[in-house]
CSV table of C-alpha atoms and ligand atoms in Angstrom, one decimal:
chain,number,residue,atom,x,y,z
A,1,UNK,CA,-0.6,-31.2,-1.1
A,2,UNK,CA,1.9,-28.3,-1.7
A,3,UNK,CA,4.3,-26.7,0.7
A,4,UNK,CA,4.6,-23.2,0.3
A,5,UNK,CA,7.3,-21.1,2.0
A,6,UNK,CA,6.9,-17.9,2.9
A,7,UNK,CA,11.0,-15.8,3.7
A,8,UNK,CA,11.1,-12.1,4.9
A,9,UNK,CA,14.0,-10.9,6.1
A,10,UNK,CA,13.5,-7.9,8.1
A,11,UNK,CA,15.6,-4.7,9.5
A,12,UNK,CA,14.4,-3.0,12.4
A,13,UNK,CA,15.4,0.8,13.1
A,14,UNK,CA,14.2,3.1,15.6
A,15,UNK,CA,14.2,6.4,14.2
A,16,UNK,CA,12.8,8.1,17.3
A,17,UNK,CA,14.1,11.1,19.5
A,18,UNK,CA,13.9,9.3,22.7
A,19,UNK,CA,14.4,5.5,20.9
A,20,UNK,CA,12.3,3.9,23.8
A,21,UNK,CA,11.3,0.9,22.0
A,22,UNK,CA,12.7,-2.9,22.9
A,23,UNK,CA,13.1,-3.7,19.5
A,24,UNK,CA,14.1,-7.5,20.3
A,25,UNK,CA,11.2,-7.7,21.9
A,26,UNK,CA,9.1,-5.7,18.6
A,27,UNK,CA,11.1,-8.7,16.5
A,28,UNK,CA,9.3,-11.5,18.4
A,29,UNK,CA,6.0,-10.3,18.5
A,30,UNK,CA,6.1,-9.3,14.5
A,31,UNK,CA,7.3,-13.1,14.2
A,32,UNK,CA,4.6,-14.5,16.3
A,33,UNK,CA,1.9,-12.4,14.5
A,34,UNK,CA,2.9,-12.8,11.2
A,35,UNK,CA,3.4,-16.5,11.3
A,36,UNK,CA,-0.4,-16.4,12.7
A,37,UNK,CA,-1.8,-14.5,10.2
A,38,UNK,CA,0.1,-16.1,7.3
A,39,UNK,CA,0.6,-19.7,7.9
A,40,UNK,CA,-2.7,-21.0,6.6
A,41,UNK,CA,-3.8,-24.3,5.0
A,42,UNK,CA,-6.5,-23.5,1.7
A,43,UNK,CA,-7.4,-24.9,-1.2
A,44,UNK,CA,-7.1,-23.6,-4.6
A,45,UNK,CA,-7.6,-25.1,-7.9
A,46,UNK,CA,-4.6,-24.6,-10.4
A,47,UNK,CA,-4.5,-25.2,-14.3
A,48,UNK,CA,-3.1,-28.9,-14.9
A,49,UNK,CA,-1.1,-29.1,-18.1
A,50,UNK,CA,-2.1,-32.2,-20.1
A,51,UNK,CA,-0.8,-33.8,-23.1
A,52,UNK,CA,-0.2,-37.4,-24.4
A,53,UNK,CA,3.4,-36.2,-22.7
A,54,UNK,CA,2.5,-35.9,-19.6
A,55,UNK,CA,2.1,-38.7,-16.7
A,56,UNK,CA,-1.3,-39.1,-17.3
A,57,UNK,CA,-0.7,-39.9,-21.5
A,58,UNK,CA,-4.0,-38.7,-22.4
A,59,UNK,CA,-3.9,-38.0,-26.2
A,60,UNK,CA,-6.8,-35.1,-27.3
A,61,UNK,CA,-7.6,-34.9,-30.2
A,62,UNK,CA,-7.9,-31.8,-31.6
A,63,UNK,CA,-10.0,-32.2,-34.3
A,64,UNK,CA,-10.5,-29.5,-36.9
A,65,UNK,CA,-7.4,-27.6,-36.3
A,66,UNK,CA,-5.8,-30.2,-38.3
A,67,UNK,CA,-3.0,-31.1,-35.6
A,68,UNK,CA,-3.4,-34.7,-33.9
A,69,UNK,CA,-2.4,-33.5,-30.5
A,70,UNK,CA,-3.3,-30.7,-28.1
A,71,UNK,CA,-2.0,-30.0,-25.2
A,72,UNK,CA,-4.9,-28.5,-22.9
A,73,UNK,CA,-5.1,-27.2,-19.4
A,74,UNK,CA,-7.4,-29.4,-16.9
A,75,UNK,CA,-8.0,-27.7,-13.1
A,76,UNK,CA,-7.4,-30.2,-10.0
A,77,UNK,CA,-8.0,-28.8,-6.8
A,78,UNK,CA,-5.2,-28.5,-4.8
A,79,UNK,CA,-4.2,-27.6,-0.3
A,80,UNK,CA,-1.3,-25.6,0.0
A,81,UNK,CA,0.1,-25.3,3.6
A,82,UNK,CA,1.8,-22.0,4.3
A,83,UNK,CA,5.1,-21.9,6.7
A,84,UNK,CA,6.2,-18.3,7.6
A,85,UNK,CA,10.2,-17.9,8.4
A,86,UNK,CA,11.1,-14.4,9.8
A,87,UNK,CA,15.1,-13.3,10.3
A,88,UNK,CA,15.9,-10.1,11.3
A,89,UNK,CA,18.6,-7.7,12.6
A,90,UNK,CA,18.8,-4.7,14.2
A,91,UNK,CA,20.2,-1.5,12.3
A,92,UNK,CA,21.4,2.3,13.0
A,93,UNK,CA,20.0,4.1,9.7
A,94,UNK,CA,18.3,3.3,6.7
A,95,UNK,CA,21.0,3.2,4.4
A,96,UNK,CA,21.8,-0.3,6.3
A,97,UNK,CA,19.0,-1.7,4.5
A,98,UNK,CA,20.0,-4.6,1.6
A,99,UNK,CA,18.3,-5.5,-1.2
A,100,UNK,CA,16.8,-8.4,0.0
A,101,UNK,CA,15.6,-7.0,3.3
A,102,UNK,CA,11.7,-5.2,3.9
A,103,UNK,CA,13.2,-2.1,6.5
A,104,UNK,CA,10.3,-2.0,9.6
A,105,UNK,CA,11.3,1.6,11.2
A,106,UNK,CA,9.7,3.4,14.1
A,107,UNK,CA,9.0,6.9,13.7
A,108,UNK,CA,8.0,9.5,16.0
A,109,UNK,CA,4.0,10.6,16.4
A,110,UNK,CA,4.6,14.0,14.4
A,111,UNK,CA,3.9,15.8,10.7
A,112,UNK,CA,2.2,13.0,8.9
A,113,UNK,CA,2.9,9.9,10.9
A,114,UNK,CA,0.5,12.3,13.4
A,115,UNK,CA,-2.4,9.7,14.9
A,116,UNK,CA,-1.6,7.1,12.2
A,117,UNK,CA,-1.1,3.7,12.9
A,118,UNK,CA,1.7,3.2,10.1
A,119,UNK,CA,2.0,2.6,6.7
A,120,UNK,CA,3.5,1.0,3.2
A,121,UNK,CA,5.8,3.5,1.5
A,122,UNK,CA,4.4,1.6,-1.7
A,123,UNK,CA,1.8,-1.8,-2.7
A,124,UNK,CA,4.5,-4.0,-3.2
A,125,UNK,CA,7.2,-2.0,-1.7
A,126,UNK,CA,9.7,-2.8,1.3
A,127,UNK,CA,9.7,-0.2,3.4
A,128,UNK,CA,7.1,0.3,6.7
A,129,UNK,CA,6.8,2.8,8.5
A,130,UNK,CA,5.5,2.6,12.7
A,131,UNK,CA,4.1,5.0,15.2
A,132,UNK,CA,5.7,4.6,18.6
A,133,UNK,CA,2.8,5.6,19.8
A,134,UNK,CA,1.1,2.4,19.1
A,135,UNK,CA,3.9,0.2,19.0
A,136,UNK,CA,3.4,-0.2,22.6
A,137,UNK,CA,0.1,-2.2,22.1
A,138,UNK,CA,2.1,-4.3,19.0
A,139,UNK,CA,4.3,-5.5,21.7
A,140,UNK,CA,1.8,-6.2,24.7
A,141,UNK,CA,-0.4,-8.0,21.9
A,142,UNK,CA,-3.3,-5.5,22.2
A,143,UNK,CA,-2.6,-4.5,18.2
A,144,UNK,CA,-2.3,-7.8,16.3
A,145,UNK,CA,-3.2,-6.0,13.2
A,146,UNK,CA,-1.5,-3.5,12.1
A,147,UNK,CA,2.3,-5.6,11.6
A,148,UNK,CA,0.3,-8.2,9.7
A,149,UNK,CA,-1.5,-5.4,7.3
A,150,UNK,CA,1.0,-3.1,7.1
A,151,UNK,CA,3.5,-6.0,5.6
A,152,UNK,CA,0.2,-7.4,3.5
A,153,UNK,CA,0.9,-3.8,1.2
A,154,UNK,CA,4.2,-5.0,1.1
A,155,UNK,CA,2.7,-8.2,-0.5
A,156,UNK,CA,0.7,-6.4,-3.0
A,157,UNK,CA,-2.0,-7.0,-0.8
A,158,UNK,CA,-4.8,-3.8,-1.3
A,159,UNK,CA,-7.7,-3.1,1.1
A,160,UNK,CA,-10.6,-5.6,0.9
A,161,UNK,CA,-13.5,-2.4,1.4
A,162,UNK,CA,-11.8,0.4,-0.4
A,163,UNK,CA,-13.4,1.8,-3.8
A,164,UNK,CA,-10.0,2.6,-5.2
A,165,UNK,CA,-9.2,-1.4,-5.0
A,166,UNK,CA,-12.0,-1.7,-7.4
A,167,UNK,CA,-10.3,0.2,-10.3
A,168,UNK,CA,-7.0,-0.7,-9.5
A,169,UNK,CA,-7.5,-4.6,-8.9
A,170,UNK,CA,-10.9,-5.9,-8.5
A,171,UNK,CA,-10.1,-9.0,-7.6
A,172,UNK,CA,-8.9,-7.6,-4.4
A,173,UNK,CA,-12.2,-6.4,-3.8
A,174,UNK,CA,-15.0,-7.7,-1.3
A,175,UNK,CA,-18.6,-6.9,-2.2
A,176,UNK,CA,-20.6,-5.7,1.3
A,177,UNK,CA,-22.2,-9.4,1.5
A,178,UNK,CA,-18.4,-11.2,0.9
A,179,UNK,CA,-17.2,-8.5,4.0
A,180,UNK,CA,-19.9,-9.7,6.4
A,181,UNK,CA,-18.5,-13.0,6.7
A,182,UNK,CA,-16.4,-15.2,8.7
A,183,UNK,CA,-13.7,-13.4,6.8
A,184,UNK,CA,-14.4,-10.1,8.0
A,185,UNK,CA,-11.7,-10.6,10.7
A,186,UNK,CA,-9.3,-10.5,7.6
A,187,UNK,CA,-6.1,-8.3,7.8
A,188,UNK,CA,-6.9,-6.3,4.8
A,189,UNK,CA,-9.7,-4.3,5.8
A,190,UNK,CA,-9.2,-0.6,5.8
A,191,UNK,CA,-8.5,1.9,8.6
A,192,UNK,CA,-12.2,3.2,8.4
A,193,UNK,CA,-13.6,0.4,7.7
A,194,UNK,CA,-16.3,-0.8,10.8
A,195,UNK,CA,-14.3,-4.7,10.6
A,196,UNK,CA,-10.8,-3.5,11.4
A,197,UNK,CA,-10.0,-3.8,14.9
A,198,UNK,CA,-7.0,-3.8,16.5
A,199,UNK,CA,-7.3,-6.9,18.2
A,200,UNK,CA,-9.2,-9.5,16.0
A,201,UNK,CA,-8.4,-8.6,12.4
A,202,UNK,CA,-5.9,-11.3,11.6
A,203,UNK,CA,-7.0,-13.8,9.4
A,204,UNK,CA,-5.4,-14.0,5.6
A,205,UNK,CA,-7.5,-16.2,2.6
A,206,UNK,CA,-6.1,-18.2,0.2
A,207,UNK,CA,-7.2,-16.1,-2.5
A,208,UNK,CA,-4.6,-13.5,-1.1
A,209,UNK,CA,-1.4,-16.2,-0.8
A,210,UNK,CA,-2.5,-16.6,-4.3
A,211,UNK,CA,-2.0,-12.6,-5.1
A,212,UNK,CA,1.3,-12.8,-3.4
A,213,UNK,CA,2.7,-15.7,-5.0
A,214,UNK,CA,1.6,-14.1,-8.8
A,215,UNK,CA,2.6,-11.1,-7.5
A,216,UNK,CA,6.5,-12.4,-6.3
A,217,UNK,CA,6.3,-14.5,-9.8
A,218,UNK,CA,5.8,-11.0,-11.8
A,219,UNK,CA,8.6,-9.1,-10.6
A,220,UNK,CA,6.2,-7.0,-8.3
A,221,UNK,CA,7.4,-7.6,-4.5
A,222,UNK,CA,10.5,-6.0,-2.4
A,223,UNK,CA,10.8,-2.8,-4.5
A,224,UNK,CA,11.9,0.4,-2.9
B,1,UNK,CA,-4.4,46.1,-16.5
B,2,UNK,CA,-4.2,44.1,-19.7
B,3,UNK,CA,-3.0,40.6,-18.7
B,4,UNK,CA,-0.6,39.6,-21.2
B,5,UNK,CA,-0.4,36.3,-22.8
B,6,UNK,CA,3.0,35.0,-22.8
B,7,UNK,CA,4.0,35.4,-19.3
B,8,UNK,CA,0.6,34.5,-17.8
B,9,UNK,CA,0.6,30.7,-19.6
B,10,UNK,CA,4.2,30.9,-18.2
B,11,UNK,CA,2.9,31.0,-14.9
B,12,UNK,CA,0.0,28.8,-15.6
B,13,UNK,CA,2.0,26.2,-16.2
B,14,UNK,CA,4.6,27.3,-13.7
B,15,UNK,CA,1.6,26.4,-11.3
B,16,UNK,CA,0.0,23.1,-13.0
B,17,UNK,CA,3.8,21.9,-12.3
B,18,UNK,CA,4.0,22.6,-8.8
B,19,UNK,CA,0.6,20.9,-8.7
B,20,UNK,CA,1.9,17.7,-10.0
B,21,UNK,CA,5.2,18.1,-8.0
B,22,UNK,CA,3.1,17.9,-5.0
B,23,UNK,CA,0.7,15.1,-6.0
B,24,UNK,CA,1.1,12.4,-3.6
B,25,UNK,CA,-0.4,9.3,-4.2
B,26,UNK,CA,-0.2,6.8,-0.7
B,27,UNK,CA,-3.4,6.3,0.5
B,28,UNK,CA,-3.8,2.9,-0.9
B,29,UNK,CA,-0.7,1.5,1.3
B,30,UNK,CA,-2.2,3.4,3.9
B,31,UNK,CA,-0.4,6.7,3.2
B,32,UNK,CA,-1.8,10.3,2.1
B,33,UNK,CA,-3.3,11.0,-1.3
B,34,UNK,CA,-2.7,15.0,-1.6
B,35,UNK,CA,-3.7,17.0,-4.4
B,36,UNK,CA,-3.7,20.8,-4.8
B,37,UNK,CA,-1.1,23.5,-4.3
B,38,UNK,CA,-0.6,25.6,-1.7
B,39,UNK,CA,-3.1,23.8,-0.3
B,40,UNK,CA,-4.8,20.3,-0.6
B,41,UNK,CA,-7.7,20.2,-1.6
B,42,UNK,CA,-8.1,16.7,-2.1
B,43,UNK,CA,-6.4,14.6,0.7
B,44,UNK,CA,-7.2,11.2,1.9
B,45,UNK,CA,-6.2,7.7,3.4
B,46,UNK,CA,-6.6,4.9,4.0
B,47,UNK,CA,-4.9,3.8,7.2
B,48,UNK,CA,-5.7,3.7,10.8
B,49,UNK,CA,-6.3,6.9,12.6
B,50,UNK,CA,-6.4,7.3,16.5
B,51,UNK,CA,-8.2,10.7,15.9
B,52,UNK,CA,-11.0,10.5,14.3
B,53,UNK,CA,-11.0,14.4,13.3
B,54,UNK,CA,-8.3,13.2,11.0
B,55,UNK,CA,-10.4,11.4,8.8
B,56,UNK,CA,-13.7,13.5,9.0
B,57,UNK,CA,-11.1,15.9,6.6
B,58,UNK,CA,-10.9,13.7,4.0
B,59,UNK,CA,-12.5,14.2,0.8
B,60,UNK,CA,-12.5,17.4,-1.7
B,61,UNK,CA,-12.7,20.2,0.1
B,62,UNK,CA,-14.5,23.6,-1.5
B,63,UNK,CA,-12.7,25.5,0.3
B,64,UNK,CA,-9.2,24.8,-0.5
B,65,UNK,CA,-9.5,24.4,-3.6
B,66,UNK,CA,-11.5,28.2,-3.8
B,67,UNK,CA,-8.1,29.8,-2.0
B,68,UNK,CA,-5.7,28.0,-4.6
B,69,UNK,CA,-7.3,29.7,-7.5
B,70,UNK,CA,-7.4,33.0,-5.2
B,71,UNK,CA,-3.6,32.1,-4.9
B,72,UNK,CA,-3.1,31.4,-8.7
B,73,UNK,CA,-5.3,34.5,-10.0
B,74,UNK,CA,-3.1,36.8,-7.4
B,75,UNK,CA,0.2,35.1,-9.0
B,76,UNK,CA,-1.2,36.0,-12.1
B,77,UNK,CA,-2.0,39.9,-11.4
B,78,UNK,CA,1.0,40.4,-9.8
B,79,UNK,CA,3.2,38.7,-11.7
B,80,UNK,CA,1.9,40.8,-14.9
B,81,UNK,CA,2.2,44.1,-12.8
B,82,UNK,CA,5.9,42.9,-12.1
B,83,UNK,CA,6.6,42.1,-16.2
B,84,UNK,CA,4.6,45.7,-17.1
B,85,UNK,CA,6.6,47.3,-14.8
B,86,UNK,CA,9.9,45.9,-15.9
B,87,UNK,CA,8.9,46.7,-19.4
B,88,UNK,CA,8.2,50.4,-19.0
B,89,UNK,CA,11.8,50.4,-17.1
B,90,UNK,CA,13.7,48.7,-20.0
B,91,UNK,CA,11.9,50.7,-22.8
C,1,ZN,ZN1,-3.9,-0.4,4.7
């Protein structure tokens, strides 16, 4: 079994006019939803080094290559139990945002934040954007969505149902039959799609722990 | 008129630059994806909407994409009657 630990330190900002939300209270509820979403137990199977070095001491022959020895991969099926840790602090402007921090800020319902939930500035960046109007729901639990997915982007996390996941990474992508599942109350559906609801769509697969943890590996999580 | 070759591949390209200056590329983080200047005419997204007008825009749209070439042909004409006419002054 393998412990895997998941760290996001957040700062909140309320860019609003009339700054009406309780952002401790915001804080709590991102805590409690992403640490519901996120902390899963799944099973995966990795590649298992072996080689007459390893514990195991099983020599391979290679045969016609000529060497005596081979090291070759074997895959063991493995459960990994996810643990979520949120910290955050509250801050007056964006510039307040370190390197190390994803920036959650509330914006006001006008130009293009105009009837949108929120969004990722980028697939793997670390900046969110939140409509006040709907942070309301976020904090009286009637929205247990949208913290969970937006953050997912921020985990290189694409939409399960959208065509364009298919051409940018298709592993991503869930075929109609794989949607209409128990997993179709997964975070990662899209805006349009007929599984995203509000309320219900917060479960998170293995498979996509998986993307995040290549994804961290590569270099390709918290950019700007 | 005679369009003239020079300046109207200056504004051509004056125009395909704007268009790429504008290109927005979001809608996979939930974002817009806007293409077309003045106007889009190609914008979508993938996020949550609590208007469904909003999304029943989305797509390529004929008709934007029609009044940007009106746009670019007018730039075009008038920006060759502007270079004739400066000619003929600086002869
Ligand atoms: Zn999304």
């Amino acid at each position: 079994m393998t412990s895997l630990g998941l760290k996001l330190k957040v700062a909140i900002l309320d860019r609003t006019k009339d700054k009406v939300t309780n952002l401790f209270r915001l804080a709590s509820v991102m805590e409690t939803q992403l640490k519901r979403s996120y902390q899963i137990s799944y099973q995966t199977y990795i590649n298992f080094p072996i080689s007459k070095f390893n514990n195991h001491n099983r020599i391979i022959n290679s045969g016609l290559d000529g060497f005596a020895y081979k090291t070759f991969f074997s895959t063991i099926k493995k459960t990994v139990n996810v643990s979520f840790f949120m910290k955050y602090r509250i801050v007056r402007n964006p510039d307040q945002k370190m390197n190390n921090e994803h920036l959650i800020q509330i914006m006001d319902n006008i130009g293009e934040m105009k009837n949108l939930y929120g969004f990722a500035h980028n697939i793997g960046g670390s900046t969110v954007s939140l409509n006040v109007s709907y942070v309301n729901n976020i904090i009286q639990g009637l929205d247990n969505n949208t913290i969970p997915h937006e953050l997912g982007h921020t985990f290189s996390l694409l939409h399960v149902d959208d065509q364009s996941t298919l051409r940018s990474d298709s592993r991503q992508y869930w075929t109609h039959a794989k949607q209409n599942t128990k997993d179709s109350t997964n975070i990662m559906f899209s805006g349009g799609s007929k599984y995203n609801t509000d309320l219900t769509s917060t479960t998170v697969v293995g498979d996509q722990i998986n993307l995040l943890i290549n994804a961290y590996r590569n270099g390709k999580l918290n950019l700007n | 008129m005679k369009l003239k070759l020079i300046p109207t591949i200056i504004m051509l390209l004056i125009f395909a630059l704007l268009t790429a200056i504008s290109y927005q590329d979001n809608a996979a983080s939930d974002g817009f994806t806007k293409i077309g200047f003045p106007f889009n005419f190609y914008l979508y997204s993938g996020g949550k909407f609590s208007n469904p007008s909003i999304t029943s825009d989305f797509g390529f749209s004929t008709k934007y994409f029609i009044a940007d070439l009106f746009i670019l042909i007018l730039v075009i004409v008038i920006g060759n009657i502007v270079v004739n006419k400066w000619r003929e002054t600086n002869k």
